[in-house]
Each structure stands twice: as C-alpha cells, then as structure tokens.
Amino acid sequence: MGAGWVAGVIRARALVSRCAGASAGRELAACATLGEALRSLATTPYGRGLHAESELADVQRAVSATLLWQLRVLAGWLPRAGADMLRPLSAGFEIANVEARLRSFSGAPEPAPYRLGTLGTAWRRLQHAGTPAELRSALASSLWGDPGADTPWAVLTTLRMAAADRVCVTVGPARHWAVGRAALLTAREHFVCGRPLPGPARKHAVRLLGSRAVDATDFGDFRRHLPATAHWAADGVADPHELWRAEARWWQALADDGAGLLRSPRHGPAPVVGAVAVLSADAWRVRAGLELAARGGGSLEVLDANV
C-alpha cells in the first residue's frame, strides 16, 4: 500500500482513540437531565458548541455532524480510492438531507443541510429541487436512480436500500453489515409497516437477499429464506415487533467487527472501514444515551443490548 493509505490508517486510529467509548451510552442515559448529559460530553469530540439549554434534536444533530466531520477529515488523508470508498459509507447524511428537503415541501422548517464536501453523491444537484417532482427527477439523473415515485416513503426507502446495495458492491469489508441492514429494512417495511417495498427498492433488496425472502408473506418464511450472509441480522427474533432488538444487535456487530478490522496489521481499506464502523457506532450510542437522559434517565434496556 502507498503512503496515502499509511497516513489514512494512522489518522483513522487517531480518530477512534478519541471516541466517547463503549460505556458512554450508559453514563449519558443515567443522567437525570439532558443538561447534565451535555456536561458529561464536554471533554469528548461531541462537546464542541453544545450548551446546557440546547434542545435534544439539535444536540443529536450536532453529534451526527461531528461524525460527518470526522469522516471528512479521514477522507482528506486517504488516497482517491479510499475517499471514494467512504462516500457510500457516508450516504446516510445525504439521505438525511433529502429527508429534510422532503419535509420542507410540506411546510416543515428545514435545518441547515449536512456539509458533505467530497462525500456527497448528488447533493449539489438535489439541494436545488423545489418540488417533490423536481427532486425525483434529479435523483433519476444521478447515481441514486429513479425512486419510482416522489412520495417521501418511496424516495427514502429506495435511497436506504440503494445505499446498502452500493456498499455491498463497492466496499468489501462492509458487505456483512450492508446485507444485514437490507434484511432489517425489508423486514420493517413488510412486517411492521405492512407495505411492500417500492419497485426500485425491491430490485436492490432482491439483489442482496433473494426474491424468496423479499416476497415472503410472513416473518417466519422471511427469516427462513434469508441467505446465509443476512440470516444473522434477524437471528433470535420471532416477532417482527421485536426488530428493535435486532437493530440494536446490528449496531453491536458494527462496533465489534469494526474494532476487529481496525486491528488489521495491513495499511489498507480494512482498518479504515473498521474505523468508520467504530466511529459510527460510537455516535449512535451517544445519541441514544442523550435521548434517554432527556426523558429523565429511563430504562437502559436498549443500550444494554448494544454496549
């Protein structure tokens, strides 16, 4: 590997060394108020610019923005191939921008979009869409492809499944998580929301999971027909209304597998992908802990499943 990968791996490990840590979620959730939780974040990378009077949604968004900043810093230290690899791994931020734009069409206030820089896929074009139809047209002419309709559900479901498909195809070390994510997305749409996937989203899901799983009419059949690469994601969940447990376990797998990749002795994609996974799981734990603190320090059951 060239010097760019060496520098990138060194930077990746340095960023991970500043994570809030596996116990952060529990510590934050144990706080009686959001203000108390924010004070405990002051010495972490997430504490910059936060104030005790901040609203939960603003604080959680700031945590996500910190993660994005970390990924942009990491991309700047990588060779072009490495930066290109980070783009599909960061797709959730562009999807969040699209979601905010869709809400604005119905009169909801639109927060400042996440600043994607080189990690954006098509946001420079999408941000100029003034109607749902214009947004769909811009997506159709981009790498995202046509979502099949301009409703928020069709657009967002298709983008999320397309992101999982793209990661699976382009980021080898992350395929395990991408296929598992596609399984959970499909299960939630079919068996919790009670609606089939939009056509374009279904095509992505079939590539990842196979048609027998995607077209299953009950949750038991869905689990039985999942490919071996995805079965782990829904393992042990008999009722689709318990999928939140599987989703928490997905984040745990992201953290654990990422830590394993990060220890790779080679300077290449594996430790970089591992760093992205660890950083992402860390931000998720912090957001979850903050939400529990804002509720007065409720049950730690969800976090206990993930820490």
XYZ file of C-alpha atoms in Angstrom:
307
model
C 0.000 0.000 0.000
C 1.131 3.558 -0.730
C 1.901 6.373 1.654
C -1.673 7.672 1.361
C -3.088 4.507 2.884
C -0.485 4.538 5.640
C -1.361 8.118 6.544
C -5.077 7.352 6.341
C -4.858 4.351 8.639
C -2.818 6.333 11.168
C -5.425 9.111 11.092
C -8.267 6.597 11.364
C -6.805 5.076 14.509
C -6.186 8.529 15.973
C -9.839 9.487 15.429
C -11.063 6.272 17.048
C -8.806 6.862 20.055
C -10.921 9.927 20.870
C -14.268 8.098 20.839
C -16.564 8.616 23.807
C -16.287 4.881 24.459
C -18.498 1.846 24.944
C -19.718 2.971 28.366
C -20.734 6.431 27.168
C -24.307 5.451 26.353
C -24.948 4.077 29.825
C -23.331 7.055 31.514
C -25.351 9.520 29.473
C -28.585 7.594 29.936
C -28.046 7.579 33.706
C -28.127 11.392 33.756
C -31.329 12.901 35.144
C -31.468 15.693 32.569
C -30.209 16.479 29.119
C -28.187 19.369 30.559
C -26.366 17.004 32.902
C -25.646 14.650 29.997
C -24.286 17.515 27.928
C -21.877 18.480 30.682
C -20.506 14.946 30.668
C -19.890 15.256 26.914
C -17.809 18.406 27.301
C -14.459 16.584 27.161
C -15.382 14.456 24.121
C -15.273 15.394 20.438
C -19.064 15.803 20.599
C -18.957 18.592 23.175
C -17.894 21.370 20.842
C -20.528 24.114 20.574
C -23.123 22.409 22.770
C -24.908 24.308 25.534
C -26.899 23.103 28.531
C -30.061 24.734 27.175
C -29.836 23.022 23.774
C -32.816 21.010 22.522
C -32.445 17.248 22.113
C -32.939 17.264 18.331
C -30.280 19.954 17.922
C -27.845 18.080 20.146
C -28.346 14.780 18.337
C -27.866 16.515 15.015
C -24.646 18.078 16.316
C -23.409 14.605 17.316
C -24.109 13.373 13.789
C -22.376 16.437 12.338
C -19.302 15.630 14.431
C -19.245 12.122 12.968
C -19.502 13.570 9.454
C -16.642 15.961 10.197
C -14.529 13.007 11.349
C -15.268 11.130 8.134
C -14.411 14.167 6.024
C -11.109 14.557 7.868
C -10.386 10.887 7.295
C -11.232 11.162 3.587
C -8.755 14.033 3.275
C -5.925 11.790 4.447
C -6.740 8.901 2.118
C -5.776 8.308 -1.494
C -8.564 8.824 -4.009
C -9.651 5.189 -3.886
C -10.034 5.431 -0.120
C -12.031 8.652 -0.285
C -14.288 7.066 -2.918
C -14.841 4.133 -0.567
C -16.007 6.461 2.204
C -18.703 8.021 0.013
C -21.163 5.080 0.103
C -20.390 4.546 3.779
C -21.447 8.157 4.426
C -24.628 8.015 2.344
C -26.863 8.314 5.402
C -26.005 12.004 5.672
C -27.115 12.730 2.119
C -30.295 10.740 2.749
C -30.916 12.846 5.883
C -30.545 15.991 3.764
C -33.055 14.617 1.259
C -35.458 13.739 4.072
C -35.265 17.292 5.421
C -35.870 18.687 1.940
C -38.938 16.448 1.532
C -40.329 17.644 4.868
C -39.808 21.243 3.817
C -42.117 20.711 0.852
C -44.914 20.210 3.402
C -44.009 23.376 5.304
C -41.702 21.929 7.953
C -38.634 24.010 8.861
C -35.526 22.749 7.090
C -32.318 22.648 9.136
C -29.027 23.601 7.566
C -28.005 20.582 5.490
C -25.113 18.412 6.496
C -21.980 19.687 4.780
C -20.923 16.689 2.724
C -17.978 18.040 0.764
C -16.389 15.277 -1.290
C -18.527 12.658 0.482
C -21.663 13.786 -1.336
C -23.124 11.692 -4.148
C -25.583 14.103 -5.795
C -26.499 16.660 -3.142
C -25.169 19.597 -5.146
C -27.965 18.942 -7.635
C -30.592 17.692 -5.208
C -30.399 20.748 -2.975
C -31.845 22.921 -5.745
C -35.036 20.850 -6.093
C -38.076 22.975 -5.255
C -40.796 20.308 -5.506
C -41.069 16.545 -4.960
C -41.211 16.045 -8.732
C -38.008 18.025 -9.228
C -36.299 16.043 -6.508
C -37.331 12.753 -8.111
C -36.072 13.982 -11.486
C -32.719 14.988 -10.002
C -32.381 11.603 -8.304
C -33.260 9.790 -11.526
C -30.423 11.526 -13.367
C -27.911 10.759 -10.609
C -26.134 7.678 -9.303
C -29.097 7.135 -6.952
C -31.505 6.351 -9.784
C -35.254 6.870 -10.052
C -37.064 6.058 -6.774
C -40.210 5.221 -8.767
C -42.394 7.905 -7.159
C -41.947 11.269 -5.461
C -43.573 10.424 -2.109
C -41.309 10.655 0.954
C -41.807 6.952 1.678
C -40.838 5.835 -1.837
C -37.863 8.175 -2.043
C -36.376 7.432 1.376
C -36.994 3.678 1.318
C -35.387 3.402 -2.097
C -32.395 5.538 -1.126
C -31.752 3.499 2.014
C -31.908 0.213 0.120
C -29.788 1.613 -2.706
C -27.178 2.720 -0.167
C -26.988 -0.798 1.277
C -26.674 -2.238 -2.223
C -23.903 0.191 -3.158
C -21.919 -0.557 -0.005
C -22.231 -4.273 -0.657
C -20.914 -3.869 -4.202
C -18.127 -1.349 -3.600
C -16.887 -1.774 -0.012
C -15.857 -5.375 0.517
C -15.128 -5.237 4.260
C -18.605 -3.757 4.892
C -20.693 -6.260 2.893
C -21.697 -8.187 6.022
C -23.276 -5.108 7.588
C -24.868 -3.895 4.353
C -26.687 -7.175 3.729
C -27.813 -7.305 7.348
C -29.060 -3.736 7.097
C -31.043 -4.581 3.962
C -32.667 -7.506 5.777
C -33.775 -5.307 8.664
C -35.074 -2.581 6.354
C -37.070 -5.122 4.356
C -38.485 -6.786 7.462
C -39.583 -3.485 8.990
C -41.337 -2.352 5.801
C -43.103 -5.670 5.208
C -43.970 -6.897 8.658
C -44.155 -3.781 10.858
C -45.357 -1.107 8.415
C -47.339 -3.656 6.399
C -46.361 -2.447 2.939
C -44.309 -3.961 0.110
C -41.124 -2.263 -0.945
C -41.353 0.294 -3.755
C -40.334 -1.225 -7.085
C -36.791 0.201 -7.305
C -36.123 -0.596 -3.638
C -37.335 -4.156 -4.217
C -34.798 -4.603 -7.044
C -31.975 -3.636 -4.683
C -33.344 -5.913 -1.959
C -33.642 -8.887 -4.312
C -30.004 -8.491 -5.347
C -28.981 -8.544 -1.700
C -31.448 -11.029 -0.180
C -33.026 -13.033 -2.994
C -36.618 -12.935 -4.196
C -37.887 -15.685 -1.863
C -37.015 -13.634 1.220
C -38.176 -10.319 -0.227
C -41.537 -11.770 -1.337
C -42.172 -13.816 1.817
C -45.690 -13.359 3.193
C -44.877 -13.936 6.847
C -41.925 -13.191 9.084
C -41.071 -16.836 9.683
C -40.756 -17.510 5.963
C -38.760 -14.332 5.561
C -36.218 -15.482 8.132
C -36.015 -18.988 6.648
C -35.347 -17.690 3.145
C -32.694 -15.147 4.068
C -29.295 -16.007 2.590
C -26.582 -17.112 4.986
C -24.930 -13.723 4.653
C -28.020 -11.998 6.088
C -29.572 -14.541 8.435
C -27.559 -13.286 11.393
C -29.349 -9.937 11.349
C -32.765 -11.395 12.256
C -31.491 -14.366 14.246
C -33.370 -14.914 17.509
C -36.226 -12.541 16.645
C -39.520 -14.433 16.335
C -41.851 -11.425 16.308
C -41.295 -8.547 13.849
C -42.313 -6.106 16.574
C -39.108 -7.142 18.339
C -36.980 -5.996 15.430
C -35.615 -3.164 17.564
C -33.567 -5.829 19.336
C -32.113 -6.966 16.029
C -31.389 -3.356 15.091
C -29.540 -2.833 18.369
C -27.596 -6.017 17.705
C -26.730 -4.706 14.226
C -25.063 -1.704 15.844
C -23.233 -4.026 18.225
C -21.951 -6.045 15.260
C -20.849 -2.826 13.603
C -18.855 -1.849 16.683
C -17.336 -5.291 17.302
C -16.499 -6.127 13.693
C -15.181 -2.620 13.143
C -12.828 -2.957 16.086
C -11.567 -6.226 14.628
C -10.910 -4.650 11.229
C -9.194 -1.715 12.882
C -6.623 -4.090 14.375
C -5.598 -5.337 10.930
C -1.813 -5.055 10.593
C -2.088 -4.051 6.936
C -2.344 -0.425 5.859
C -5.296 -0.595 3.506
C -9.098 -0.484 3.287
C -9.870 -2.896 6.151
C -8.713 -0.738 9.115
C -10.221 2.374 7.509
C -13.618 0.701 7.139
C -13.241 -0.555 10.693
C -12.660 2.979 11.912
C -15.769 4.233 10.114
C -17.786 1.470 11.775
C -16.442 2.182 15.268
C -16.944 5.935 14.902
C -20.491 5.439 13.618
C -21.447 3.073 16.434
C -19.950 5.477 18.977
C -22.085 8.343 17.671
C -25.162 6.102 17.730
C -24.566 5.202 21.378
C -24.152 8.864 22.293
C -27.367 9.882 20.514
C -29.275 7.074 22.212
C -27.896 7.972 25.639
C -28.813 11.618 25.170
C -32.374 10.690 24.280
C -32.779 8.639 27.445
C -31.285 11.448 29.538
C -33.766 13.893 28.000
C -36.558 11.578 29.183
C -35.254 11.714 32.724
C -32.846 8.789 32.617
C -35.191 5.967 31.670
C -34.577 2.272 31.191
C -31.172 1.197 29.925
C -32.594 -1.902 28.238
C -31.930 -0.740 24.695
C -28.451 0.431 25.480
C -27.665 -2.707 27.454
C -28.400 -4.647 24.260
C -25.828 -2.609 22.432
C -22.961 -1.819 24.806
